[in-house]
JSON list of C-alpha atoms in Angstrom, two decimals:
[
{"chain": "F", "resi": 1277, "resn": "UNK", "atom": "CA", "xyz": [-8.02, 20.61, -3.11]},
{"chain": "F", "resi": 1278, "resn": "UNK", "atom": "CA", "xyz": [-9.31, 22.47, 0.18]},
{"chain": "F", "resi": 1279, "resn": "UNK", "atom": "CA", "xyz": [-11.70, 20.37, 0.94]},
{"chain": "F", "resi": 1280, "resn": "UNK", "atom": "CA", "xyz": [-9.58, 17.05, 1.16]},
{"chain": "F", "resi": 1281, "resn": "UNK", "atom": "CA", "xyz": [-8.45, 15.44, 3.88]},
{"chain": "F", "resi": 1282, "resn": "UNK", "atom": "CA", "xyz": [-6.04, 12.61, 4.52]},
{"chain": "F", "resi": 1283, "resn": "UNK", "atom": "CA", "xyz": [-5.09, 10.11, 7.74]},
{"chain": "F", "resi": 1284, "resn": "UNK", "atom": "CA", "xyz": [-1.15, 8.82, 7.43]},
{"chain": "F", "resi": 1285, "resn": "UNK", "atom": "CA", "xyz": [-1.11, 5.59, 9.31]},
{"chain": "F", "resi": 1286, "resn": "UNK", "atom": "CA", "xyz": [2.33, 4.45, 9.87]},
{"chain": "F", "resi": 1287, "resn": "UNK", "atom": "CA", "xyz": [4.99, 3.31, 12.44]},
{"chain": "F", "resi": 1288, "resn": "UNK", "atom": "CA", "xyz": [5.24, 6.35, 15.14]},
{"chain": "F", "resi": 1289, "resn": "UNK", "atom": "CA", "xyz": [9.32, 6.79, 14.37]},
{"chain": "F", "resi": 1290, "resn": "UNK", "atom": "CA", "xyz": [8.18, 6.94, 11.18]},
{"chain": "F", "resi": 1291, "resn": "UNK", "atom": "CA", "xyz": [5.41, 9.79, 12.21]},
{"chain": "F", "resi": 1292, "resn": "UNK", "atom": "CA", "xyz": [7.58, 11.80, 14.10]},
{"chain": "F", "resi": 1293, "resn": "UNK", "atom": "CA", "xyz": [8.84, 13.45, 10.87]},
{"chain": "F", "resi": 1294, "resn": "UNK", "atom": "CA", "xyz": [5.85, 13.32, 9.01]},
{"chain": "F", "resi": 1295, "resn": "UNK", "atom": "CA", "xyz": [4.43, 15.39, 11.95]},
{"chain": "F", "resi": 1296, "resn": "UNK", "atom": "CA", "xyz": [7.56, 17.88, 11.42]},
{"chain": "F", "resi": 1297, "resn": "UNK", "atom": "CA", "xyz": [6.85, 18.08, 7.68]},
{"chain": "F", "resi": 1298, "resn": "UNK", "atom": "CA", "xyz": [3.07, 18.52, 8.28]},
{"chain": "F", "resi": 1299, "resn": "UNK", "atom": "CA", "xyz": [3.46, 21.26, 10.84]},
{"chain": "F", "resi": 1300, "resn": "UNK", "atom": "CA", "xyz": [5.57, 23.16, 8.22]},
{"chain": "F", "resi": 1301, "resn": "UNK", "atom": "CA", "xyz": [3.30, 23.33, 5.36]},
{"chain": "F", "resi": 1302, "resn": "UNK", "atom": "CA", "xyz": [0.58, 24.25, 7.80]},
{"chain": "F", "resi": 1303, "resn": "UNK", "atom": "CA", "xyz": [-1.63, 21.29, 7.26]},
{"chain": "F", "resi": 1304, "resn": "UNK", "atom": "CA", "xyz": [-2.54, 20.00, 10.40]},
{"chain": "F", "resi": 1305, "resn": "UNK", "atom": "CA", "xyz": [-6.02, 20.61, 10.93]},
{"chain": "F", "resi": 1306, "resn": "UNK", "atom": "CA", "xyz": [-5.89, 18.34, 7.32]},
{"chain": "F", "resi": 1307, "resn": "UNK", "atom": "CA", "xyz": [-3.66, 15.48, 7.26]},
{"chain": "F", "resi": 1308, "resn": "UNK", "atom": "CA", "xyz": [-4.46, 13.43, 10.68]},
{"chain": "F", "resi": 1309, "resn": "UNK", "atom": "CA", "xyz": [-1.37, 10.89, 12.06]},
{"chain": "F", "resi": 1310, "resn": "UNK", "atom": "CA", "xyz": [-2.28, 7.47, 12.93]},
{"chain": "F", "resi": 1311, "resn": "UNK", "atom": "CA", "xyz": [0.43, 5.60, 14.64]},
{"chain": "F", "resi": 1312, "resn": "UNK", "atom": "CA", "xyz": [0.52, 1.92, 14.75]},
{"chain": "F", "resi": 1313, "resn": "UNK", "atom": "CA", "xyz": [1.60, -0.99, 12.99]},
{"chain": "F", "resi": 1314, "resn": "UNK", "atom": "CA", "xyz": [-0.72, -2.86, 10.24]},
{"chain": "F", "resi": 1315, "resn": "UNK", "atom": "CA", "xyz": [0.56, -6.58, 11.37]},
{"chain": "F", "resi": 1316, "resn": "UNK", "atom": "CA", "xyz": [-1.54, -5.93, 14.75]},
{"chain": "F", "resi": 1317, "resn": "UNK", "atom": "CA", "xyz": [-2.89, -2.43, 14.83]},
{"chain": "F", "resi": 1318, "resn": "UNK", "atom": "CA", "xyz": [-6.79, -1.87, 13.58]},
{"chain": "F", "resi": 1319, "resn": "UNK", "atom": "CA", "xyz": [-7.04, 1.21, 10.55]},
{"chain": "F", "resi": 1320, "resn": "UNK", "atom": "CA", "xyz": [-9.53, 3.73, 12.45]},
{"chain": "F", "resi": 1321, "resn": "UNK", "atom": "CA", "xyz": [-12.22, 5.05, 10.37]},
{"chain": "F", "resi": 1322, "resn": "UNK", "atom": "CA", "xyz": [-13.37, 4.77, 6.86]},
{"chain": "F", "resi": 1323, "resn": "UNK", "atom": "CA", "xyz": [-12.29, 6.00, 3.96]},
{"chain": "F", "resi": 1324, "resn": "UNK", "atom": "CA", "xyz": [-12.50, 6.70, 0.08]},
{"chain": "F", "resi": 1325, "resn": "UNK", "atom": "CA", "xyz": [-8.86, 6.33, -0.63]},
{"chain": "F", "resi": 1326, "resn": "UNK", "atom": "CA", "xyz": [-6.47, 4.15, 0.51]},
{"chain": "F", "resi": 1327, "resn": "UNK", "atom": "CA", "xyz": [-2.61, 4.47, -0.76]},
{"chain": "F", "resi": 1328, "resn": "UNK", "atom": "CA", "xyz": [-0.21, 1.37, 0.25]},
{"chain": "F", "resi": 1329, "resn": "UNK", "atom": "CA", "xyz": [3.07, 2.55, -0.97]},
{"chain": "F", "resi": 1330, "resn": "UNK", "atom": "CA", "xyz": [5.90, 0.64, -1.59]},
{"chain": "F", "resi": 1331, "resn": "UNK", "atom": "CA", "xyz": [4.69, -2.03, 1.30]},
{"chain": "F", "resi": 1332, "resn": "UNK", "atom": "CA", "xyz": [4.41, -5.16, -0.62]},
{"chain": "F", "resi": 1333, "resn": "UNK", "atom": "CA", "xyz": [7.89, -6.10, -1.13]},
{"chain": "F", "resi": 1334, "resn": "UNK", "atom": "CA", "xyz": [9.02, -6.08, 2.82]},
{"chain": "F", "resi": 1335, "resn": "UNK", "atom": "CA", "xyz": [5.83, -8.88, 3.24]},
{"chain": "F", "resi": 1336, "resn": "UNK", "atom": "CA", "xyz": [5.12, -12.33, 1.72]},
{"chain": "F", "resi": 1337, "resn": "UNK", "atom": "CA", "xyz": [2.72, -13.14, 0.00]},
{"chain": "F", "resi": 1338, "resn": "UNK", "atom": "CA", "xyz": [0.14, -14.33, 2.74]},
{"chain": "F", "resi": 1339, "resn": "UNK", "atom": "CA", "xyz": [0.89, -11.04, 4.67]},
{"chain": "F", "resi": 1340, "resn": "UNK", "atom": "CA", "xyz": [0.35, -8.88, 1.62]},
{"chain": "F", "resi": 1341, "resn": "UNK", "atom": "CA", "xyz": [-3.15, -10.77, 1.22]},
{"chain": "F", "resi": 1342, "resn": "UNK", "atom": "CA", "xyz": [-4.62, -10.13, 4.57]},
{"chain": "F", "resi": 1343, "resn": "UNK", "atom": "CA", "xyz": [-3.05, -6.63, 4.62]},
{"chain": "F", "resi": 1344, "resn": "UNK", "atom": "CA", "xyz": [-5.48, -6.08, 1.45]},
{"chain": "F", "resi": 1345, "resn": "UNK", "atom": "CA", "xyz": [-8.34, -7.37, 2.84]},
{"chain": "F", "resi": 1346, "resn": "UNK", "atom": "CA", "xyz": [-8.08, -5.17, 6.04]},
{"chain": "F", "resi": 1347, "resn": "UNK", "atom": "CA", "xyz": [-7.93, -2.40, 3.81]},
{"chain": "F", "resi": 1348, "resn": "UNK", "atom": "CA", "xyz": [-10.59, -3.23, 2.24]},
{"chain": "F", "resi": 1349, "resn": "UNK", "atom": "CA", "xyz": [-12.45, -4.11, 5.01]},
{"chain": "F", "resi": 1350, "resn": "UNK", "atom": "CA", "xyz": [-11.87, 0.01, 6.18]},
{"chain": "F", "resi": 1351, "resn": "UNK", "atom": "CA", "xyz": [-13.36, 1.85, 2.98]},
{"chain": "F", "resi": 1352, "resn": "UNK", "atom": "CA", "xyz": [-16.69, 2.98, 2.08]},
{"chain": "F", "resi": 1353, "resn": "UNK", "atom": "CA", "xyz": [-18.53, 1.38, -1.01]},
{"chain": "F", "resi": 1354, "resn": "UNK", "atom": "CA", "xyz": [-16.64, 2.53, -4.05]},
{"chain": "F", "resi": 1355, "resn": "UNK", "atom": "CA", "xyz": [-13.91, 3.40, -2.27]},
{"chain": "F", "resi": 1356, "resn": "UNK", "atom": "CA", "xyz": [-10.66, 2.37, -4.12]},
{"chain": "F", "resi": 1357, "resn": "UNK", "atom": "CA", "xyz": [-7.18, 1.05, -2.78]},
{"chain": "F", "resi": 1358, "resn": "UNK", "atom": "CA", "xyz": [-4.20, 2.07, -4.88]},
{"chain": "F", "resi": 1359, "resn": "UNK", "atom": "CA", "xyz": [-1.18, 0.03, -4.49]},
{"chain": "F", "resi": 1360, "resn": "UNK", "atom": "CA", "xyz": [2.11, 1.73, -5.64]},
{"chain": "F", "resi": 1361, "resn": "UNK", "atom": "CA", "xyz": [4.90, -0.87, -5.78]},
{"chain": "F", "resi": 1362, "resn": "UNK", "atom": "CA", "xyz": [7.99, -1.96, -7.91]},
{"chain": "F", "resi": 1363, "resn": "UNK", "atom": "CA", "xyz": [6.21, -4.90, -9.98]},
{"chain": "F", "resi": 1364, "resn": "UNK", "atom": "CA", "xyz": [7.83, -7.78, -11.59]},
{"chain": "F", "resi": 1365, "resn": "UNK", "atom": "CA", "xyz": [6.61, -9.11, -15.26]},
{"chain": "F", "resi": 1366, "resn": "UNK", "atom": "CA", "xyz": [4.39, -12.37, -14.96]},
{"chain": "F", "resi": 1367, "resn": "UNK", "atom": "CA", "xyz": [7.87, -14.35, -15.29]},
{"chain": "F", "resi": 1368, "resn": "UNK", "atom": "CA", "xyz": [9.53, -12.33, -12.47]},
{"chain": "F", "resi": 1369, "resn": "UNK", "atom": "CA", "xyz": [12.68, -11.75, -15.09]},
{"chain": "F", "resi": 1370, "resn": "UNK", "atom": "CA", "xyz": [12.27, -8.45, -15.83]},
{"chain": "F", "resi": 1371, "resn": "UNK", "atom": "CA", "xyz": [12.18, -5.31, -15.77]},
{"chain": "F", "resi": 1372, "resn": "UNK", "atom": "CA", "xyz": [16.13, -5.21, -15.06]},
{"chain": "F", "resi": 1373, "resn": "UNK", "atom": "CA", "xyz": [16.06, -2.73, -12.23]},
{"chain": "F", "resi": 1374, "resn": "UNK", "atom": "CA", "xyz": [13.11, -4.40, -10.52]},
{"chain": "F", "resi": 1375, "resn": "UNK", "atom": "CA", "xyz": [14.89, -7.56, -10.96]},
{"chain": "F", "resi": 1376, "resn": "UNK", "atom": "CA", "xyz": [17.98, -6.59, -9.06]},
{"chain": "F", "resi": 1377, "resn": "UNK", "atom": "CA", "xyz": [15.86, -5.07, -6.34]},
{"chain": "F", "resi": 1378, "resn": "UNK", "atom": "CA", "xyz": [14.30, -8.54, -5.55]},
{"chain": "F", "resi": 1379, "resn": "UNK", "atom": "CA", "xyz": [17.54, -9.64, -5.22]},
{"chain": "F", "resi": 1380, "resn": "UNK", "atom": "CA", "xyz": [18.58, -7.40, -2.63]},
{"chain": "F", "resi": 1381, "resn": "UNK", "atom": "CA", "xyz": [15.05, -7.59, -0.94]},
{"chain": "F", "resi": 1382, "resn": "UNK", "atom": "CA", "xyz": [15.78, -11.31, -0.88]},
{"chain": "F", "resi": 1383, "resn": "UNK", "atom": "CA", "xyz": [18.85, -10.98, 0.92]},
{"chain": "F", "resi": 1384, "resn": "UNK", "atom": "CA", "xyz": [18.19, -7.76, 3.43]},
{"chain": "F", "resi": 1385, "resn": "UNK", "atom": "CA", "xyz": [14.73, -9.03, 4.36]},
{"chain": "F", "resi": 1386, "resn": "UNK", "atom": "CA", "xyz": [13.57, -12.04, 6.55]},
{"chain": "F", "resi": 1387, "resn": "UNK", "atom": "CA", "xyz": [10.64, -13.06, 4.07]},
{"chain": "F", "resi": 1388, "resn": "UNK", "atom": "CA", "xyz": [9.98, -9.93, 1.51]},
{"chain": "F", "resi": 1389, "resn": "UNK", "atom": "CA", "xyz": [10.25, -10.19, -2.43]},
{"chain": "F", "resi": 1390, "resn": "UNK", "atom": "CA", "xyz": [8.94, -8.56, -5.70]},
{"chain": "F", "resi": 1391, "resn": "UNK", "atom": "CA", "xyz": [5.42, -9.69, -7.43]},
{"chain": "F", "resi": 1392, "resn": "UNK", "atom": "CA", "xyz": [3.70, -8.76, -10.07]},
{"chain": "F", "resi": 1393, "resn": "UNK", "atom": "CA", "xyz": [0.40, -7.13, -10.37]},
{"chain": "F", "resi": 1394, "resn": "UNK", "atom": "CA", "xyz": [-1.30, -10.31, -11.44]},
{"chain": "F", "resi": 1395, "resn": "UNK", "atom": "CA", "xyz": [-0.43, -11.24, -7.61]},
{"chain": "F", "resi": 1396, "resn": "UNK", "atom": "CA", "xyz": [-1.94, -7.86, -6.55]},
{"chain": "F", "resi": 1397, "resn": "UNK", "atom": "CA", "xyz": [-5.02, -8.09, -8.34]},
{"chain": "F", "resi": 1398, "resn": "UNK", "atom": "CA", "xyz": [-5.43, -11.88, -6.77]},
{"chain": "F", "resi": 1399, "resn": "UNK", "atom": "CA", "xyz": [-5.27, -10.31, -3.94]},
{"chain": "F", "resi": 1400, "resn": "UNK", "atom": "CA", "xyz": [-7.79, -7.31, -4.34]},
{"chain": "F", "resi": 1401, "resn": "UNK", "atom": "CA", "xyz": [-10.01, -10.08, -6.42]},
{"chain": "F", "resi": 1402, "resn": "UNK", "atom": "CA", "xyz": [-10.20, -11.96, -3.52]},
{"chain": "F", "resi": 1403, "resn": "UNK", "atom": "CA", "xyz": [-10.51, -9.16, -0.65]},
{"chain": "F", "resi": 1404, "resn": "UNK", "atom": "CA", "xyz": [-13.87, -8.63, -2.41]},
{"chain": "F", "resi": 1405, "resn": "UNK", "atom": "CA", "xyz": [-13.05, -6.04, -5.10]},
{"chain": "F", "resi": 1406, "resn": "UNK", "atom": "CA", "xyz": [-14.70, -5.70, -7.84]},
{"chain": "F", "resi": 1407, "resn": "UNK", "atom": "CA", "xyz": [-13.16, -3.79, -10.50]},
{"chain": "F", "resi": 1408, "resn": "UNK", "atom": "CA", "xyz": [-9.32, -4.31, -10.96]},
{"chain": "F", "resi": 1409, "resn": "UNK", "atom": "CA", "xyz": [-7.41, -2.02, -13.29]},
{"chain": "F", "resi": 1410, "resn": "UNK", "atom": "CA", "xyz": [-3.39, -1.54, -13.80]},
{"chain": "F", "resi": 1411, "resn": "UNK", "atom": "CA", "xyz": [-2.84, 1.94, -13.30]},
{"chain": "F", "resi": 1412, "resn": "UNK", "atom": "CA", "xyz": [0.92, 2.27, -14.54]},
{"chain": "F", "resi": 1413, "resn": "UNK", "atom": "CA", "xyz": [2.71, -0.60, -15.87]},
{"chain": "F", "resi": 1414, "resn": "UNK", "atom": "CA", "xyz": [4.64, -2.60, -13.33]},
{"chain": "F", "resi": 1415, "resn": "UNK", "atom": "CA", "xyz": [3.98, -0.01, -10.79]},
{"chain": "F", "resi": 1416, "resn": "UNK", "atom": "CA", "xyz": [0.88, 0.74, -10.02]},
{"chain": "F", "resi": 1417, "resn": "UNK", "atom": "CA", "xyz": [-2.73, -0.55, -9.37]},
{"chain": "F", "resi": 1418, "resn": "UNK", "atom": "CA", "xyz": [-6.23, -0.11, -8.22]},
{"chain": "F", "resi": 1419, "resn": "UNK", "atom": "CA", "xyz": [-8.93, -1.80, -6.50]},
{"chain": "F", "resi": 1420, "resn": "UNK", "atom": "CA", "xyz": [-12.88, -0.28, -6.25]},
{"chain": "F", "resi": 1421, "resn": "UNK", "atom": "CA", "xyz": [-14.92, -1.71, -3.52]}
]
């Protein structure tokens, strides 16, 4: 779509290559870079759209919480967060692949794990949103302000 636009806010290591792979599809003047770090940097601007992507796991539960309401705290009414992650089921047993990747989240990370989207949508429900929906099963959901 010409007409959107899009702000990446992520660790600046991590935006020196994004920068690279922005410069070479000549999008620049469309996709802005925000370096910082969401534990103690402030999200600049508003927005319509926000996409956390596989972030959940490397945070516990509190962290994920607050990181959700500071999102929503940054869109505009009816904005929408969409939160792309590997989801356990509401037992945490399965699905099989998702289930060995908690294990080795649990063991390469100082506090990070798998949940499941009824975690997620606690979390949105109580940042203030106020419609909810499961997007893709045990991967994806979304949040309207």
């Amino acid at each position: 779509h010409p007409g959107l636009s899009a702000t990446v806010f992520d660790l600046p290591q991590t935006l020196r290559v994004t920068k690279d792979h922005v410069d070479r599809a000549g999008l620049g003047d469309r996709i802005h870079l925000q370096a910082g770090n969401f534990h103690v940097d402030a999200f600049q601007g508003s927005y319509d759209l926000a996409l956390m992507s596989d972030i959940l796991h490397y945070q516990d539960g509190s962290t994920n919480a607050a990181l959700v309401k500071k999102v929503f705290a940054c869109l505009t009414e009816g904005g929408r967060l969409i939160i792309k992650d590997r989801f356990l089921d509401p037992a945490k047993t399965s699905p099989a692949w998702t289930t060995a990747f908690a294990v080795h989240i649990l063991v390469n990370t100082e506090c990070g794990e798998c949940f499941t989207i009824q975690d997620s949508r606690q979390w949105m429900e109580q940042a203030g949103f106020r419609i909810v929906e499961e997007l893709e099963p045990r991967a994806m959901i979304q949040g309207t302000k």
